[in-house]
């Protein structure tokens, strides 16, 4: 390296000497260097180049570390985003299932209310028939055919038993719906 610098120095001296002999130039500055100052300058230049290379290497290493960290963060965030999307999809499916159950429950409630209203109506009618039959049996004139009162009483009792069984069915359905909603 020193020999190249020496060659460059001698070459430049010859070149400037030729230029000076051909024409006078005001723009050329002549530097007088001794061999020791050239070696010192060469060493300083080499150390500056080495230092610059070291700084560039450190910058590249930091840039690579920052890029690797950014890639890791990106990967983690993508995984979290995917997990969030899957959770949202799961919750949407649960919501849809819940809406279907609620609609089914509302339909069952309406059905039960209808059944209860019908049973209530039948019970009132049965109570009226029973009351009428009781008044007729207890307070009214006796008819020669007593078995007809018995058959009326039996029909009233069987009608009220049917209404009772309807109520039991309605209660059973309500319990089944409640158990379905709990499960």
XYZ file of N, CA, C and O in Angstrom, residues 14-25 30:
52
model
N 5.445 14.447 -11.268
C 5.848 14.543 -12.673
C 4.771 15.276 -13.474
O 5.061 16.120 -14.321
N 3.545 14.954 -13.219
C 2.427 15.544 -13.943
C 2.352 17.039 -13.679
O 2.165 17.832 -14.617
N 2.492 17.447 -12.462
C 2.422 18.872 -12.146
C 3.633 19.612 -12.692
O 3.530 20.773 -13.087
N 4.777 18.918 -12.732
C 5.975 19.552 -13.300
C 5.778 19.795 -14.786
O 6.163 20.838 -15.328
N 5.195 18.847 -15.472
C 4.931 18.997 -16.903
C 3.936 20.119 -17.147
O 4.083 20.902 -18.072
N 2.920 20.175 -16.304
C 1.908 21.220 -16.445
C 2.520 22.584 -16.160
O 2.189 23.572 -16.820
N 3.399 22.646 -15.207
C 4.013 23.916 -14.828
C 4.940 24.397 -15.931
O 5.044 25.600 -16.190
N 5.625 23.472 -16.571
C 6.531 23.878 -17.633
C 5.754 24.319 -18.857
O 6.167 25.216 -19.577
N 4.614 23.715 -19.127
C 3.831 24.056 -20.306
C 3.060 25.343 -20.099
O 2.942 26.147 -21.012
N 2.483 25.527 -18.952
C 1.695 26.724 -18.687
C 1.714 27.029 -17.200
O 1.877 26.146 -16.363
N 1.562 28.203 -16.885
C 1.557 28.598 -15.483
C 0.107 28.515 -15.006
O -0.785 29.106 -15.591
N -0.069 27.820 -13.969
C -1.436 27.642 -13.478
C -1.532 28.196 -12.070
O -0.710 27.885 -11.218
N 1.061 23.423 -4.736
C 2.153 22.474 -4.591
C 2.333 22.177 -3.124
O 2.491 23.065 -2.311
